[in-house]
Short mmCIF file of C-alpha atoms in Angstrom, two decimals:
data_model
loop_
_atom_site.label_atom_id
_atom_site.label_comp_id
_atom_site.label_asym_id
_atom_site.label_seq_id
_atom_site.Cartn_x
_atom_site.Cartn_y
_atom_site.Cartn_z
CA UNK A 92 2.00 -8.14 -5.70
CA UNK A 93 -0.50 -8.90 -8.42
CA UNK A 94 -2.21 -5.59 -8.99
CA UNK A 95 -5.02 -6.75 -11.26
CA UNK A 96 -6.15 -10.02 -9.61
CA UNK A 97 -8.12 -8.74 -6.52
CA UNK A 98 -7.57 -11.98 -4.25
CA UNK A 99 -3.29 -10.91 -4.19
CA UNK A 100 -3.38 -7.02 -3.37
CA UNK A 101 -1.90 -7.21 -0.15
CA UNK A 102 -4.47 -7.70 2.23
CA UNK A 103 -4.45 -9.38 4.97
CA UNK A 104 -7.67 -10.90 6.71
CA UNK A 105 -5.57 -11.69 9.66
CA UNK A 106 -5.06 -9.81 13.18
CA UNK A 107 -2.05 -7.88 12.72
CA UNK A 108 1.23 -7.17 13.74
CA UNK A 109 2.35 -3.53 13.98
CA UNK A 110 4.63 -0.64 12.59
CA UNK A 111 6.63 2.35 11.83
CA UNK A 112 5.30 4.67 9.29
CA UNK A 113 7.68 7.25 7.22
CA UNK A 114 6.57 9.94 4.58
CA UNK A 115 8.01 11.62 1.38
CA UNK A 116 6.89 15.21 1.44
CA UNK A 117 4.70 15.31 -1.44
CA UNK A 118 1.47 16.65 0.49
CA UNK A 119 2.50 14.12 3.28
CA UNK A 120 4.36 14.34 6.82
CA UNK A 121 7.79 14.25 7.52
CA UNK A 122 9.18 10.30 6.33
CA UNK A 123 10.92 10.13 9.63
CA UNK A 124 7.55 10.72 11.31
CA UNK A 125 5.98 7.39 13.66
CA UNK A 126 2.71 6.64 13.35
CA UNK A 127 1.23 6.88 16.62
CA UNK A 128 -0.24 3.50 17.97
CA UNK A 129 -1.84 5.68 20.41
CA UNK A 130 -4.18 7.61 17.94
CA UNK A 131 -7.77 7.05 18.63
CA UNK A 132 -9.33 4.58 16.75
CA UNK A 133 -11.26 5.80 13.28
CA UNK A 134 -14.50 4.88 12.81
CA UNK A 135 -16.60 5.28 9.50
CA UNK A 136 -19.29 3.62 7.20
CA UNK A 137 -18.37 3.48 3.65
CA UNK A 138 -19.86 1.85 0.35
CA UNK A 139 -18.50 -0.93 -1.65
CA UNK A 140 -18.34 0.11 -5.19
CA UNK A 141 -16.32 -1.32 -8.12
CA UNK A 142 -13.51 0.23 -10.67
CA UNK A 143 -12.65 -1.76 -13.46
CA UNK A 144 -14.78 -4.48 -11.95
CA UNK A 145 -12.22 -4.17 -8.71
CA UNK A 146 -13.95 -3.83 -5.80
CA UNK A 147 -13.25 -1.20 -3.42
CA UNK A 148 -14.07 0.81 -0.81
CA UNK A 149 -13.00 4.27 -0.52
CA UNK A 150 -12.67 6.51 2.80
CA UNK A 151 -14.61 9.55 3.34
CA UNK A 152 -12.84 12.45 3.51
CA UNK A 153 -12.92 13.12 7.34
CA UNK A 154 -11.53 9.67 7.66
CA UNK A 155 -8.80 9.97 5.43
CA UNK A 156 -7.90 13.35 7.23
CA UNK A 157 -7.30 11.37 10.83
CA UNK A 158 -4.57 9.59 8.79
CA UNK A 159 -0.89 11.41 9.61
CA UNK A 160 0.08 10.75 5.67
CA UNK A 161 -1.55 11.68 2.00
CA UNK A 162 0.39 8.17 0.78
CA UNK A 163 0.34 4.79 1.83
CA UNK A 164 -0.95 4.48 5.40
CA UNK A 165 -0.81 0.99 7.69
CA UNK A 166 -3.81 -0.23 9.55
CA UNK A 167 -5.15 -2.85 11.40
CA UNK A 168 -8.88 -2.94 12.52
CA UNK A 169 -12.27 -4.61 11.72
CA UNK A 170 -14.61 -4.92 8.47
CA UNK A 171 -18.39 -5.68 9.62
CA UNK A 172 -16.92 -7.10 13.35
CA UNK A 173 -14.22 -8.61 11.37
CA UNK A 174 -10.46 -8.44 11.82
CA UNK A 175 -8.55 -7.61 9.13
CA UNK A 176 -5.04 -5.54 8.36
CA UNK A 177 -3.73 -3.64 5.05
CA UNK A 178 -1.87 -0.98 4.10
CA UNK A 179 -4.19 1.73 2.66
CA UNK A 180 -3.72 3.19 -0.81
CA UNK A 181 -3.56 6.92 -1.51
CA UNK A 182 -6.12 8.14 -3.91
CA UNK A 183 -4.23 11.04 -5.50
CA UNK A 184 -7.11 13.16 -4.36
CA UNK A 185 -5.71 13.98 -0.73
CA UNK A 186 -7.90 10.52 0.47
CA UNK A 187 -7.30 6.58 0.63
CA UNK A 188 -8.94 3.54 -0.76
CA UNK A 189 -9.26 0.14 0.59
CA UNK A 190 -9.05 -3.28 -2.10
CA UNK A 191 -11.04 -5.70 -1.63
CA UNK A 192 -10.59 -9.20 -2.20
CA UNK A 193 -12.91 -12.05 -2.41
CA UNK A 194 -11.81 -13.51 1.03
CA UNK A 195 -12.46 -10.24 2.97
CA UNK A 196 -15.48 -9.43 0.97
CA UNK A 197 -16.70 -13.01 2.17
CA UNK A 198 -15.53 -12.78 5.84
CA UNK A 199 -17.39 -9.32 5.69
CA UNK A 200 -20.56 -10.77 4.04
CA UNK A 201 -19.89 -7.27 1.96
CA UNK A 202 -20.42 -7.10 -1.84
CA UNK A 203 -20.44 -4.36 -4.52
CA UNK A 204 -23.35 -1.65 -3.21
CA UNK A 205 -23.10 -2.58 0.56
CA UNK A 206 -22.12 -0.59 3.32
CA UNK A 207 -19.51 -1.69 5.70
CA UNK A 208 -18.55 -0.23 9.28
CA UNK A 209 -15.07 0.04 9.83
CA UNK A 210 -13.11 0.78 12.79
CA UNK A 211 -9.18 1.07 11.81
CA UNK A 212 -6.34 1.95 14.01
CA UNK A 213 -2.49 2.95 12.81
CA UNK A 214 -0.08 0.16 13.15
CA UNK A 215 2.95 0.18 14.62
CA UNK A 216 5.09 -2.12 12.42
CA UNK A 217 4.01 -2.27 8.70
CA UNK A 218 3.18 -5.66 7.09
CA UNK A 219 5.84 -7.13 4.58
CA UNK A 220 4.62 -6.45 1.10
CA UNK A 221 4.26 -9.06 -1.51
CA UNK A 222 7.45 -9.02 -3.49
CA UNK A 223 6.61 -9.39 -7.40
CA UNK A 224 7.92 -12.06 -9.05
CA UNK A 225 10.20 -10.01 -11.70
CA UNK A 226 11.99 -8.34 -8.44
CA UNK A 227 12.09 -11.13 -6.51
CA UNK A 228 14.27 -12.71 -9.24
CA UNK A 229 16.43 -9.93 -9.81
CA UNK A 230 17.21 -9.61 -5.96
CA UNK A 231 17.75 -13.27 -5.80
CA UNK A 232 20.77 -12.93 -8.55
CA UNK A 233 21.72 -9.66 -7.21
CA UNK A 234 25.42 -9.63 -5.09
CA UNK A 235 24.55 -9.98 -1.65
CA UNK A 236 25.52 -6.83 -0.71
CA UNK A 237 22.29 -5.86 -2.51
CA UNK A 238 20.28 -8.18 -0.83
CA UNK A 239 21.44 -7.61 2.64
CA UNK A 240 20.75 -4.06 2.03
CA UNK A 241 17.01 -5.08 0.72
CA UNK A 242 16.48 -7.35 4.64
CA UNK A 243 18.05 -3.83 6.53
CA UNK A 244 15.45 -1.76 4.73
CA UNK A 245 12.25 -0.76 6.33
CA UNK A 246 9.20 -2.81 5.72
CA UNK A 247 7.52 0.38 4.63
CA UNK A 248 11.04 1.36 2.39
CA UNK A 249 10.27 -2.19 0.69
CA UNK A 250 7.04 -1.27 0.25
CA UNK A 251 8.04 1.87 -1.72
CA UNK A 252 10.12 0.21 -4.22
CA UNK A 253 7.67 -2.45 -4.83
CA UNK A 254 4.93 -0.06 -5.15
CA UNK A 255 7.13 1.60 -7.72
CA UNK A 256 8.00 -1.06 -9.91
CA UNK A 257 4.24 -1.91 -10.12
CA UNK A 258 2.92 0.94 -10.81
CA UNK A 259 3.44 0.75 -14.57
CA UNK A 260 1.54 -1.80 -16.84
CA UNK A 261 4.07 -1.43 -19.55
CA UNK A 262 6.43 -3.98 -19.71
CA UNK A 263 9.15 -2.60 -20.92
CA UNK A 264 9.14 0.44 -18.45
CA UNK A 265 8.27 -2.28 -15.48
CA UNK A 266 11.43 -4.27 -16.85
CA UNK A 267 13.44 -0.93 -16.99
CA UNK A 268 12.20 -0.09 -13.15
CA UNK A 269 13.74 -3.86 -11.87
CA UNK A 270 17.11 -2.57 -13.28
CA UNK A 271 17.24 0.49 -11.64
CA UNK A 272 15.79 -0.42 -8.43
CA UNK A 273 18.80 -3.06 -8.37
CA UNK A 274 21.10 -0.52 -9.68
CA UNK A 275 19.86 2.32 -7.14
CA UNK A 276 20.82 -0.12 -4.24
CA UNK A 277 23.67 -0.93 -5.46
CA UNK A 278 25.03 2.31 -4.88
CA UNK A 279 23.25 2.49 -1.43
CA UNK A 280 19.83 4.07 -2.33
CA UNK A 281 17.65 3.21 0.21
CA UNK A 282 14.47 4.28 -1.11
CA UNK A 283 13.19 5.40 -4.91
CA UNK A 284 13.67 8.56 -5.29
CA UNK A 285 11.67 11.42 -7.43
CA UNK A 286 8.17 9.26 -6.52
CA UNK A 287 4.90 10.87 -5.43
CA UNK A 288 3.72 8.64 -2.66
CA UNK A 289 0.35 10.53 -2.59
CA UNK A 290 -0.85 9.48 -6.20
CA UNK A 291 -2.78 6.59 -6.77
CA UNK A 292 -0.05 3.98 -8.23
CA UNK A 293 -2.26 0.97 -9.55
CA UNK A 294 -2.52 1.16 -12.84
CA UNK A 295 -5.02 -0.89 -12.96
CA UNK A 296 -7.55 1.64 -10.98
CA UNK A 297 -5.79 4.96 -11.95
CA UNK A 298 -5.43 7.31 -14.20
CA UNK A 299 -3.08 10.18 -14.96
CA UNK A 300 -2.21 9.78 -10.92
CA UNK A 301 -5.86 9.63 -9.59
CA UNK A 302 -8.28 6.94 -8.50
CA UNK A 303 -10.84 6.25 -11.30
CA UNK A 304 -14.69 6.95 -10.49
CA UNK A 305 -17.11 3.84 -10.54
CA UNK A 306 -18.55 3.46 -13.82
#
């Protein structure tokens, strides 16, 4: 996952499939908590705006309560009538943001200053995250005790330690982070540990933990 170039955050512009949601307790529900396909839809009109010259859109605050967690959060729904899935990103302010990429924002006929409608639902299986290149590599030379312990992992588990190892922009700590994720499964860590889900992780759009205001 490229977490500067917009076009390669992880979403999808695709009708999804659907999955099981787990929480760390920072703020958020119990990990071992579903995510209710069930739940009504949510349904919300929100602004485009940019960070960092990212484009984004973030969720109002009685949308981002409907959500059962304060950290990462799959969806599915539709952007201006279209489809689309992601996996929503925590704002370390109790809400959520959405990234935009150029292919959605296209699809969406949605650019920086527009309002959207969006109708999202909770999915029940959680998209497969887009495995960094650094990681990739180290699970490819890993024994493959490692890396049949990475395919037995939950989506949303693989999700976690990607998210983790990306959310640094120094290289030397994100170099540091491929070790020990290796080295944590290696002695049968399933998840990182010690990590507030509920901040906002992108260094690229964060600061000190929290989503950055427009300028």
């Amino acid at each position: 996952m490229d977490l500067i170039d917009p076009d390669r955050d992880g979403i999808n512009p695709r009708v999804p499939v659907r999955s099981t949601a787990r929480h760390h307790a920072c703020g958020c529900k119990n990990r071992d908590v579903k995510q209710q396909a069930e739940a009504p839809a949510i349904r919300f009109e929100a602004t485009a705006v940019a960070i960092a010259h990212r484009p984004i859109l973030r969720l109002p605050q009685n949308a981002s309560e409907q959500l059962p967690s304060r950290g990462q959060v799959a969806v599915q729904g539709t952007i201006n009538g279209h489809p689309f899935q992601t996996v929503l990103e925590p704002d370390g302010n109790f809400g959520h943001w959405i990234s935009l990429d150029r292919k959605l924002q296209r699809a969406a006929s949605l650019g920086v200053g527009d309002s959207a409608l969006l109708e999202l639902e909770l999915q029940k299986d959680w998209p497969e995250p887009k495995v960094p290149n650094d990681l990739g590599a180290a699970l490819a030379a890993a024994p493959p005790e490692i890396r049949h312990l990475w395919h037995e992992i939950t989506p949303m588990a693989r999700w976690e330690w990607v998210r983790w190892v990306n959310a640094t922009a120094n290289p030397d700590t994100r170099s540091r982070r491929v070790d020990v994720t290796i080295s944590k499964m290696e002695s049968g860590k399933r998840r990182p540990c010690c990590f507030n889900l509920s901040s906002c992780t992108d260094p690229s759009v964060s600061k000190s933990g929290k989503l950055m205001e427009p300028a």
